[in-house]
């Protein structure tokens, strides 16, 4: 598992040691190597941004599912950097490990080996309560299945993170947010009484309840028709564009990938280089 | 924090209301049983000791069969020869002996037929035992003076409640095949059987039942200031000489109350064991429900953890749920138990036994203990499944469908 020598792309973070056709850039007297022209281009635009510590950094992350006699290697030594304020999409075929990668980024799962850093701090083996605090304060999750709690109303679902974070809820403030997205008259409804779009918008309000800096979406439009999906996507991209929230979305959808600052392509548990070139290959129409 | 968690828990319980109620029911039954036993037992003891006192404190009872097994003797159908019983009058300290027998006979009054208990005993013995030892006088009429006239005395309830119209002294009833004049009606004794009985002379009883100078039991009236225990032993010895009933018992009031007391505490113990077992079954029920409900809600646990719930949060949510189920079960069990024992007390009161229901051995402190026990039962039953739920990684729980 351990490679003896590494050469990391300072933008996307992947290990490019020994790969052919890498790009070299000299900046402020130092030489940097890139996986492809995408990362090189981004570096050249704002080199100083990529010299510090990224928001999230994965270091040789492996995830192995042990199912008795068979072991499945879902992630195989991922090195990845997510920069604050970026809109990143993770694309790849079904079973490529992209959702597992998102779980690692959002602290929903622990890597089998390797490390996950959040703002330079190793959180992969932090105590459960610390990880819970981080999930509650720094991350907001939006799922493909909406994942609302069936026995709570839309309003109660959206305010649930407040209970876990602060022990109490502010129903009035949340009600206003429901009003803003035009769901005021649906707040008392249970998830089963809401349409998919309404459920997902509720889920987004829930993800934003604690005003986290990072929004994570696991195929958030995957269960919606294209019109509703676009509305949801606009909401999410708006958060990135207007509120400078870091947005990471796992998707099949080429149109979503198109709008991202960074595209991370995963195949067989490994990150591919030349992320920008592959975006067409692994999206909806070509899986 | 606590309030929000409580609300969350209540919503989750309500969402799965049928399963929650069934689990609660498991606890309710056990607690209800405990409450019924405690609230009725002191009343029952009091009622029985009152009954024993009404028997009279200077009377010794003789009946067939060993005293440890009174039921078998009645089934056996053995009867004493009355001459053997009357022979006991020779023992110093015995005032007189009253042989008595009992049978179920048909009594007809104004065309209405009823099967009733008819006691047969000599008037000469019956009258002083009722009047002196039990303190019950005739409510109306007068005691028959002859053992051979066709006369009958009615217990209070048998005169007032048994037939559609009230039987009065001077009326005529048909007992078996014999027309008899109602000589008198007894005042209320307070014991079910006695108040509902009919009394005739032993001579008439033998004629009606076709038996000859035998009696199933006898009451010995002692002289004042006689040691009843000593007298009972003498009677035991003398009566041991007769052959008709080889196994018989001689009971003094003190011994009777001791016997009944021990039977009651045995029954009580037995019932409490049953109640405890049903409580354990209830606890296993909670555990089972919590376990399946944890499995069912694995995905929701994952969601909660994904949006920031810590393991402790999840643990306390589940423990609150099982605690509330236990507490609700305890509360409903107490209320149900009180209601049922109150109804039993009411029913017994209607049938003549007053004051069966009481809070004497079950005060509010007792209720608090019960509620605490059921709450802890819930918590402990929920602990294992809840801990399993809490320690899962969110992604692991979310994968669960």
XYZ file of C-alpha atoms in Angstrom:
688
model
C 0.000 0.000 0.000
C 2.737 2.430 0.882
C 4.638 4.073 -1.901
C 8.153 4.958 -1.033
C 8.335 8.091 -3.151
C 5.632 10.620 -3.857
C 5.181 13.606 -6.070
C 1.967 15.475 -5.321
C 0.115 17.833 -7.609
C -0.254 20.983 -5.464
C -3.767 21.701 -6.805
C -5.679 18.424 -6.955
C -3.322 16.639 -4.602
C -2.946 13.416 -6.579
C 0.295 11.478 -6.619
C 1.926 11.853 -10.021
C 5.240 10.225 -9.233
C 6.539 8.312 -12.225
C 3.739 9.384 -14.546
C 4.670 10.513 -18.059
C 3.800 13.878 -19.599
C 3.501 15.858 -16.393
C 3.551 19.658 -16.484
C 6.169 21.755 -14.752
C 5.731 25.328 -13.607
C 8.242 27.497 -11.838
C 6.801 29.972 -9.399
C 8.743 32.254 -7.041
C 11.907 30.300 -7.639
C 10.374 26.886 -6.914
C 9.306 24.186 -9.358
C 5.858 22.623 -9.265
C 4.586 19.594 -11.148
C 1.005 19.089 -12.352
C -1.070 16.132 -13.528
C -2.401 17.989 -16.537
C -3.209 21.313 -18.075
C -6.331 21.780 -15.950
C -4.438 21.947 -12.688
C -1.593 23.846 -14.336
C -4.041 26.436 -15.603
C -5.659 26.877 -12.179
C -2.257 27.232 -10.512
C -1.074 29.829 -12.949
C -4.177 31.954 -12.335
C -3.821 32.178 -8.529
C -0.599 30.429 -7.510
C -0.544 31.724 -3.927
C -3.923 30.201 -3.179
C -2.524 26.712 -3.727
C 0.626 27.057 -1.649
C -1.004 26.880 1.778
C -2.933 24.106 3.503
C -6.115 23.081 1.693
C -9.498 22.907 3.467
C -9.589 19.145 3.134
C -6.681 16.907 2.346
C -6.799 13.143 1.857
C -3.511 11.353 2.262
C -3.200 7.867 0.760
C -6.736 6.912 1.818
C -7.737 3.278 1.470
C -11.160 1.839 2.165
C -11.537 -1.923 2.193
C -14.887 -3.561 2.849
C -14.377 -6.884 4.524
C -17.300 -9.164 3.741
C -16.161 -12.399 5.280
C -14.242 -14.245 2.585
C -14.102 -11.423 0.050
C -12.372 -8.106 0.520
C -13.411 -5.241 -1.705
C -10.970 -2.380 -2.153
C -13.255 0.555 -2.772
C -10.677 3.298 -2.388
C -7.083 2.575 -3.303
C -4.680 5.169 -2.026
C -6.498 8.395 -2.815
C -4.585 11.655 -2.495
C -6.873 14.629 -2.856
C -7.036 18.333 -2.054
C -10.224 20.358 -1.725
C -9.758 24.134 -1.633
C -11.999 26.405 0.342
C -14.679 28.079 -1.755
C -14.317 25.661 -4.669
C -17.136 23.902 -6.413
C -15.816 20.379 -6.901
C -17.619 17.532 -8.589
C -16.699 13.901 -8.173
C -17.588 11.813 -11.186
C -17.128 8.182 -12.043
C -19.045 5.046 -13.002
C -21.271 3.169 -10.571
C -19.149 1.301 -8.062
C -16.095 3.416 -8.800
C -15.943 4.523 -5.167
C -17.036 8.132 -5.639
C -19.702 8.017 -2.925
C -17.276 6.389 -0.511
C -14.823 9.157 -1.324
C -17.469 11.737 -0.434
C -18.154 9.889 2.844
C -14.439 10.165 3.657
C -14.422 13.879 2.896
C -17.550 14.488 5.013
C -16.419 12.301 7.930
C -19.296 9.883 7.468
C -16.851 6.998 7.437
C -13.348 6.210 8.625
C -10.635 5.133 6.172
C -9.168 1.654 6.540
C -5.785 3.320 6.264
C -4.514 6.775 5.366
C -5.438 10.129 6.776
C -8.046 12.809 6.318
C -7.077 16.365 7.244
C -9.552 19.154 7.883
C -7.866 22.556 7.976
C -4.566 20.785 8.510
C -5.793 18.688 11.422
C -5.918 14.902 11.159
C -9.559 13.984 11.821
C -9.520 10.403 10.521
C -8.911 8.930 13.957
C -10.544 11.675 16.041
C -12.976 10.705 18.799
C -16.556 10.052 17.790
C -17.818 13.133 19.582
C -15.278 15.389 17.847
C -16.212 14.014 14.449
C -19.894 14.545 15.304
C -19.196 18.156 16.275
C -17.340 18.716 13.005
C -20.132 17.101 10.955
C -22.602 19.319 12.710
C -20.685 22.617 12.437
C -18.605 22.344 9.262
C -20.559 20.062 6.915
C -24.017 19.992 5.437
C -25.154 16.859 3.632
C -27.636 16.500 0.787
C -28.431 12.958 -0.329
C -29.915 11.423 -3.447
C -32.653 9.772 -1.342
C -33.300 13.077 0.517
C -33.013 11.091 3.771
C -35.528 13.026 5.796
C -36.745 11.491 9.064
C -40.198 10.075 8.234
C -41.823 10.795 11.600
C -40.913 14.484 11.621
C -42.492 17.343 9.678
C -40.522 19.304 7.078
C -39.835 22.082 9.591
C -38.778 19.614 12.291
C -36.486 17.856 9.847
C -34.819 21.094 8.853
C -34.268 22.176 12.464
C -33.026 18.765 13.630
C -29.292 19.645 13.223
C -29.862 22.596 15.591
C -30.992 20.217 18.330
C -27.834 18.158 18.031
C -25.592 21.207 17.745
C -27.143 23.587 20.288
C -29.722 21.490 22.067
C -32.490 23.740 20.879
C -34.174 24.932 17.718
C -35.127 28.256 16.263
C -38.356 27.461 14.473
C -39.126 31.063 13.548
C -35.860 31.643 11.727
C -36.251 28.348 9.863
C -39.844 29.177 8.984
C -38.596 32.300 7.268
C -36.167 30.260 5.206
C -39.008 27.976 4.157
C -40.913 31.077 3.120
C -37.974 32.279 1.034
C -37.917 29.074 -1.002
C -41.715 29.035 -1.315
C -42.433 26.066 0.933
C -44.149 27.957 3.749
C -47.428 26.073 3.456
C -45.658 22.705 3.405
C -43.729 23.002 6.681
C -46.152 20.886 8.708
C -46.171 18.036 6.178
C -44.385 14.764 6.691
C -41.783 13.771 4.059
C -44.147 11.214 2.476
C -46.598 14.040 1.769
C -43.960 16.087 -0.058
C -42.810 15.820 -3.663
C -39.220 14.855 -4.394
C -38.265 18.446 -5.110
C -39.907 19.682 -1.926
C -38.130 16.987 0.072
C -34.776 17.893 -1.434
C -35.285 21.600 -0.784
C -36.152 20.722 2.824
C -32.991 18.616 2.954
C -30.964 21.589 1.705
C -32.425 23.813 4.434
C -31.483 21.074 6.890
C -27.943 20.975 5.507
C -27.717 24.746 5.967
C -29.249 24.798 9.461
C -25.944 25.226 11.280
C -24.514 27.480 8.540
C -21.684 25.108 7.634
C -18.818 26.094 5.352
C -18.952 22.904 3.284
C -21.971 21.487 1.447
C -21.703 17.889 0.293
C -24.116 16.430 -2.232
C -24.323 12.742 -3.065
C -26.120 12.799 -6.433
C -28.577 15.361 -5.098
C -30.528 15.553 -8.363
C -30.338 11.848 -9.184
C -33.948 11.122 -8.210
C -35.489 14.240 -9.694
C -36.753 15.164 -13.133
C -34.443 17.527 -15.013
C -36.510 20.653 -14.348
C -36.698 20.090 -10.579
C -33.103 18.878 -10.622
C -31.950 22.121 -12.209
C -33.770 24.126 -9.563
C -32.037 22.162 -6.813
C -28.717 22.546 -8.589
C -29.205 26.288 -8.907
C -29.850 26.461 -5.176
C -26.643 24.571 -4.434
C -24.483 26.447 -6.930
C -25.947 29.688 -5.612
C -24.618 28.773 -2.185
C -21.157 28.373 -3.677
C -21.322 31.484 -5.821
C -23.095 33.890 -3.450
C -22.202 32.627 0.014
C -18.741 31.298 -0.883
C -19.518 27.892 0.545
C -17.323 25.024 -0.518
C -19.494 22.724 -2.623
C -18.641 19.102 -3.359
C -21.071 17.127 -5.471
C -20.954 13.527 -6.574
C -22.776 13.235 -9.853
C -23.456 11.427 -13.082
C -24.669 14.558 -14.728
C -22.373 16.151 -17.342
C -24.106 19.509 -17.014
C -23.274 19.678 -13.327
C -19.656 18.712 -13.915
C -19.431 21.419 -16.546
C -20.147 24.144 -14.013
C -17.568 23.011 -11.456
C -14.190 24.582 -10.671
C -12.632 21.194 -10.284
C -13.599 17.758 -11.510
C -12.329 14.707 -9.691
C -12.682 11.535 -11.696
C -12.621 8.212 -9.904
C -12.171 4.813 -11.511
C -11.782 1.549 -9.618
C -11.036 3.379 -6.423
C -8.284 5.510 -7.893
C -8.202 9.101 -8.996
C -7.533 9.726 -12.667
C -5.254 12.466 -13.885
C -6.405 14.986 -16.504
C -9.681 15.443 -14.622
C -11.097 17.939 -17.053
C -10.688 15.725 -20.084
C -12.525 12.810 -18.486
C -15.622 14.631 -17.455
C -17.490 13.608 -20.594
C -16.388 10.026 -20.388
C -17.836 9.197 -16.997
C -21.005 11.176 -16.972
C -24.556 10.166 -17.546
C -24.471 9.339 -21.212
C -21.389 7.215 -21.317
C -21.374 5.079 -18.170
C -31.901 19.975 25.167
C -33.866 17.511 27.275
C -37.149 18.965 26.110
C -36.195 18.771 22.427
C -35.024 15.184 22.850
C -38.215 14.290 24.674
C -40.300 15.725 21.845
C -38.242 13.830 19.268
C -38.708 10.625 21.247
C -42.440 11.083 21.647
C -42.820 11.686 17.911
C -40.875 8.543 17.151
C -42.996 6.519 19.592
C -46.188 7.902 18.110
C -45.028 7.143 14.566
C -44.820 3.472 15.485
C -47.821 3.571 17.783
C -49.110 0.007 17.430
C -45.739 -1.548 18.193
C -45.205 0.906 21.055
C -48.584 0.117 22.608
C -48.028 -3.618 22.358
C -44.722 -3.244 24.169
C -46.344 -1.058 26.805
C -49.039 -3.718 27.222
C -46.364 -6.235 28.164
C -45.369 -4.085 31.139
C -48.937 -3.122 32.020
C -50.011 -6.699 32.692
C -47.238 -7.387 35.174
C -47.706 -4.142 37.082
C -51.477 -4.491 37.084
C -51.145 -7.886 38.713
C -48.824 -6.535 41.417
C -51.176 -3.645 42.182
C -54.251 -5.885 42.325
C -52.529 -8.331 44.647
C -51.302 -5.621 47.006
C -54.495 -3.609 47.136
C -56.756 -6.630 47.643
C -54.603 -8.696 49.992
C -54.970 -6.567 53.116
C -58.699 -6.217 52.546
C -58.978 -9.941 52.000
C -57.146 -10.709 55.221
C -59.344 -8.298 57.101
C -62.488 -9.767 55.607
C -61.438 -13.279 56.542
C -60.433 -12.419 60.079
C -63.760 -10.638 60.472
C -65.467 -13.738 59.209
C -63.593 -15.864 61.727
C -64.605 -13.578 64.544
C -68.221 -13.907 63.491
C -67.871 -17.652 63.993
C -67.515 -17.072 67.712
C -64.473 -17.460 69.876
C -65.794 -20.258 72.107
C -66.553 -22.734 69.352
C -64.587 -25.784 68.245
C -65.215 -27.177 64.758
C -65.040 -30.845 63.864
C -64.947 -32.012 60.262
C -63.719 -35.048 58.341
C -60.308 -35.119 56.707
C -56.905 -33.859 57.728
C -56.798 -30.171 58.586
C -54.003 -29.583 56.120
C -56.234 -30.740 53.297
C -59.796 -29.586 53.917
C -60.884 -29.971 50.292
C -60.240 -33.714 50.106
C -62.429 -34.397 53.126
C -65.447 -32.781 51.520
C -64.959 -34.802 48.375
C -64.628 -38.009 50.365
C -68.194 -37.784 51.626
C -67.449 -39.403 54.974
C -69.914 -38.606 57.758
C -69.855 -38.953 61.530
C -72.471 -40.947 63.442
C -74.329 -38.388 65.548
C -74.225 -40.677 68.576
C -70.408 -40.573 68.472
C -70.611 -36.782 68.342
C -73.117 -36.474 71.194
C -70.829 -38.737 73.237
C -68.363 -35.796 73.318
C -70.752 -33.948 75.652
C -69.390 -36.164 78.436
C -66.007 -34.365 78.245
C -65.762 -31.770 81.028
C -65.761 -28.260 79.619
C -68.109 -29.086 76.750
C -71.394 -27.218 77.083
C -73.070 -29.007 74.205
C -72.396 -30.499 70.786
C -74.257 -29.408 67.682
C -73.961 -31.898 64.799
C -74.706 -30.290 61.471
C -75.032 -31.348 57.861
C -75.485 -29.547 54.613
C -77.011 -30.425 51.245
C -78.163 -28.707 48.101
C -81.926 -29.017 47.823
C -84.652 -27.510 45.677
C -86.780 -24.918 47.401
C -89.980 -23.699 45.795
C -91.667 -20.434 46.687
C -94.713 -19.112 44.823
C -93.988 -21.402 41.882
C -90.341 -20.309 41.658
C -87.807 -23.106 42.110
C -84.243 -22.594 43.316
C -81.387 -24.899 44.208
C -80.066 -23.726 47.552
C -77.819 -24.743 50.424
C -79.827 -26.252 53.242
C -78.174 -26.672 56.650
C -79.517 -29.198 59.069
C -78.837 -28.932 62.815
C -80.840 -29.270 65.999
C -82.655 -26.030 66.817
C -81.529 -26.433 70.425
C -77.920 -26.035 69.308
C -78.396 -23.706 66.385
C -80.225 -20.994 68.276
C -77.622 -20.331 71.002
C -74.749 -20.552 68.522
C -76.353 -17.905 66.317
C -77.480 -15.748 69.218
C -74.613 -16.038 71.674
C -71.499 -16.965 69.731
C -72.207 -15.080 66.495
C -74.430 -12.366 67.914
C -77.123 -12.730 65.272
C -80.785 -12.612 66.201
C -83.884 -13.369 64.168
C -84.932 -10.359 62.133
C -88.536 -11.544 62.194
C -90.489 -14.555 63.398
C -89.391 -16.875 66.154
C -87.213 -19.959 66.565
C -89.063 -23.282 66.186
C -89.520 -25.015 69.527
C -89.809 -28.578 68.319
C -87.286 -30.584 66.325
C -90.065 -32.436 64.501
C -92.408 -29.697 63.228
C -92.167 -28.755 59.518
C -90.554 -25.407 60.083
C -87.649 -23.602 58.405
C -85.459 -20.578 59.165
C -84.047 -18.489 56.326
C -80.759 -16.669 56.125
C -81.136 -12.949 55.568
C -80.138 -12.877 51.884
C -81.999 -16.052 51.031
C -85.192 -14.400 52.286
C -84.649 -11.026 50.657
C -82.716 -11.703 47.461
C -83.200 -15.312 46.456
C -86.740 -15.193 45.116
C -88.531 -12.537 43.113
C -90.731 -11.715 46.079
C -89.452 -11.435 49.637
C -90.086 -14.452 51.850
C -91.610 -13.508 55.204
C -92.126 -15.357 58.455
C -95.340 -17.325 58.190
C -95.009 -17.941 54.443
C -94.935 -21.480 53.116
C -92.100 -22.938 51.044
C -91.618 -26.405 49.617
C -88.270 -27.989 50.416
C -87.681 -31.076 48.306
C -91.061 -32.783 48.671
C -91.964 -31.263 52.020
C -94.118 -28.201 52.642
C -92.622 -26.141 55.443
C -93.655 -23.010 57.300
C -91.142 -20.184 57.518
C -90.646 -19.729 61.237
C -88.193 -16.862 61.084
C -85.638 -14.895 59.101
C -82.117 -14.357 60.449
C -80.425 -10.980 60.680
C -77.414 -10.310 58.490
C -74.394 -12.412 59.517
C -71.917 -10.934 57.052
C -70.685 -14.196 55.625
C -71.833 -15.071 52.120
C -72.636 -18.746 52.594
C -74.465 -18.372 55.871
C -76.639 -15.478 54.738
C -77.655 -17.328 51.594
C -78.529 -20.570 53.384
C -81.737 -22.201 54.607
C -81.818 -23.828 58.052
C -83.902 -26.795 59.118
C -83.787 -29.204 62.053
C -81.527 -32.217 61.752
C -84.484 -34.598 62.016
C -86.138 -32.967 58.994
C -82.801 -32.899 57.189
C -82.389 -36.665 57.569
C -85.926 -37.206 56.329
C -85.375 -35.000 53.263
C -81.992 -36.392 52.327
C -82.747 -39.995 53.223
C -79.784 -40.301 55.570
C -79.923 -41.802 59.016
C -78.428 -40.196 62.131
C -75.228 -38.994 60.459
C -73.683 -35.525 60.192
C -70.754 -34.189 58.191
C -69.607 -31.751 60.827
C -70.146 -30.657 64.379
C -69.667 -27.539 66.404
C -68.688 -27.898 70.027
C -69.682 -25.060 72.315
C -67.313 -24.804 75.253
C -68.045 -23.635 78.769
C -66.671 -20.204 79.650
C -63.029 -20.022 80.775
C -62.100 -23.382 79.294
C -58.722 -23.822 77.605
C -59.858 -24.418 74.031
C -56.588 -25.987 72.896
C -56.697 -28.522 75.716
C -60.350 -29.237 75.042
C -59.656 -29.695 71.332
C -56.989 -32.275 72.158
C -59.404 -34.161 74.402
C -62.040 -34.145 71.676
C -59.460 -35.407 69.203
C -58.664 -38.286 71.548
C -62.288 -39.235 72.306
C -63.454 -38.992 68.712
C -60.465 -41.091 67.638
C -62.237 -44.083 69.115
C -65.046 -44.079 66.534
C -64.584 -45.930 63.229
C -66.856 -44.079 60.750
C -64.420 -41.249 60.006
C -60.801 -42.315 60.564
C -59.310 -38.952 59.514
C -60.871 -35.870 61.014
C -59.868 -32.428 62.215
C -60.653 -30.491 65.359
C -60.168 -26.764 64.871
C -60.140 -23.957 67.399
C -60.686 -20.372 66.137
C -57.026 -19.521 66.755
C -55.841 -22.471 64.715
C -58.306 -21.747 61.918
C -57.161 -18.182 61.528
C -53.548 -19.352 61.569
C -54.292 -21.888 58.832
C -56.176 -19.429 56.664
C -53.495 -16.801 57.187
C -50.791 -19.133 55.957
C -52.882 -20.149 52.962
C -53.406 -16.490 52.052
C -49.730 -15.630 52.301
C -48.903 -18.668 50.190
C -51.377 -17.585 47.514
C -50.039 -14.049 47.742
C -46.460 -15.233 47.306
C -47.490 -17.331 44.338
C -49.254 -14.406 42.693
C -46.319 -12.078 43.288
C -43.978 -14.603 41.685
C -46.319 -14.681 38.685
C -46.360 -10.883 38.616
C -42.572 -10.713 38.712
C -42.285 -13.277 35.936
C -44.694 -11.280 33.809
C -42.620 -8.173 34.537
C -39.513 -9.966 33.298
C -41.455 -11.053 30.213
C -42.423 -7.403 29.754
C -38.790 -6.359 30.007
C -37.797 -8.926 27.389
C -40.621 -7.512 25.280
C -39.143 -4.025 25.543
C -35.717 -5.400 24.694
C -37.135 -7.181 21.677
C -39.021 -4.107 20.499
C -36.037 -1.860 20.996
C -33.849 -4.311 19.153
C -36.085 -4.527 16.099
C -36.752 -0.812 16.241
C -33.028 -0.139 16.222
C -32.661 -2.371 13.170
C -35.639 -0.738 11.505
C -34.251 2.704 12.093
C -30.622 2.016 11.284
C -30.915 4.322 8.295
C -32.440 7.128 10.381
C -29.631 6.670 12.894
C -27.214 7.171 10.003
C -29.084 10.302 8.925
C -29.023 11.750 12.428
C -25.325 11.050 12.760
C -24.680 12.536 9.317
C -26.314 15.794 10.326
C -24.315 16.039 13.525
C -25.732 13.686 16.191
C -23.067 12.152 18.400
C -23.157 8.585 19.689
C -24.352 9.916 23.052
C -27.203 11.757 21.335
C -28.367 8.598 19.594
C -27.932 6.569 22.780
C -29.975 8.982 24.862
C -32.743 9.140 22.252
C -33.162 5.381 22.315
C -32.868 5.113 26.091
C -35.467 7.830 26.529
C -37.744 5.917 24.234
C -37.447 2.659 26.135
C -37.640 4.492 29.458
C -40.840 6.221 28.429
C -42.310 2.930 27.270
C -41.478 1.399 30.658
C -42.819 4.395 32.567
C -46.055 4.513 30.574
C -46.501 0.798 31.136
C -46.001 1.281 34.868
C -48.424 4.193 35.058
C -51.120 2.400 33.078
C -50.524 -0.774 35.090
C -51.064 1.116 38.351
C -54.222 2.818 37.095
C -55.557 -0.396 35.568
C -54.706 -2.351 38.717
C -56.488 0.157 40.968
C -59.503 0.183 38.667
C -59.756 -3.605 38.528
C -59.292 -4.083 42.275
C -61.812 -1.316 42.907
C -64.299 -3.161 40.681
C -63.536 -6.441 42.443
C -64.060 -4.691 45.782
C -67.318 -3.235 44.499
C -68.475 -6.632 43.258
C -67.525 -8.302 46.546
C -69.344 -5.534 48.415
C -72.495 -6.255 46.427
C -72.167 -9.932 47.339
C -71.814 -9.104 51.024
C -68.063 -8.779 51.696
C -67.344 -5.153 52.447
C -64.058 -3.280 52.367
C -62.108 -5.706 50.190
C -60.478 -2.861 48.249
C -58.078 -0.684 50.183
C -54.941 1.368 49.740
C -53.669 0.025 53.049
C -50.669 -1.853 51.675
C -50.140 0.370 48.639
C -49.494 4.048 49.230
C -48.059 6.680 46.916
C -44.577 5.724 47.999
C -45.313 2.236 46.669
C -46.511 3.683 43.370
C -43.330 5.742 43.096
C -41.286 2.571 43.600
C -43.268 0.775 40.881
C -42.797 3.657 38.435
C -39.090 3.792 39.189
C -38.761 0.033 38.676
C -40.617 0.095 35.347
C -38.592 3.096 34.164
C -35.334 1.336 35.019
C -36.625 -1.868 33.418
C -37.198 0.108 30.232
C -33.763 1.729 30.395
C -31.923 -1.529 30.977
C -33.903 -3.341 28.308
C -33.060 -0.594 25.831
C -29.402 -0.281 26.773
C -28.008 -3.135 24.692
C -29.763 -2.352 21.394
C -29.297 1.401 21.862
C -25.574 1.046 22.375
C -25.306 -1.035 19.251
C -27.173 1.663 17.347
C -25.033 4.461 18.695
C -21.615 3.109 17.861
C -22.175 2.687 14.109
C -20.386 4.953 11.642
C -22.919 7.128 9.777
C -22.049 5.756 6.341
C -22.406 2.213 7.625
C -25.876 2.985 8.990
C -26.907 4.883 5.847
C -26.167 1.904 3.623
C -28.772 -0.065 5.570
C -32.094 -0.315 3.786
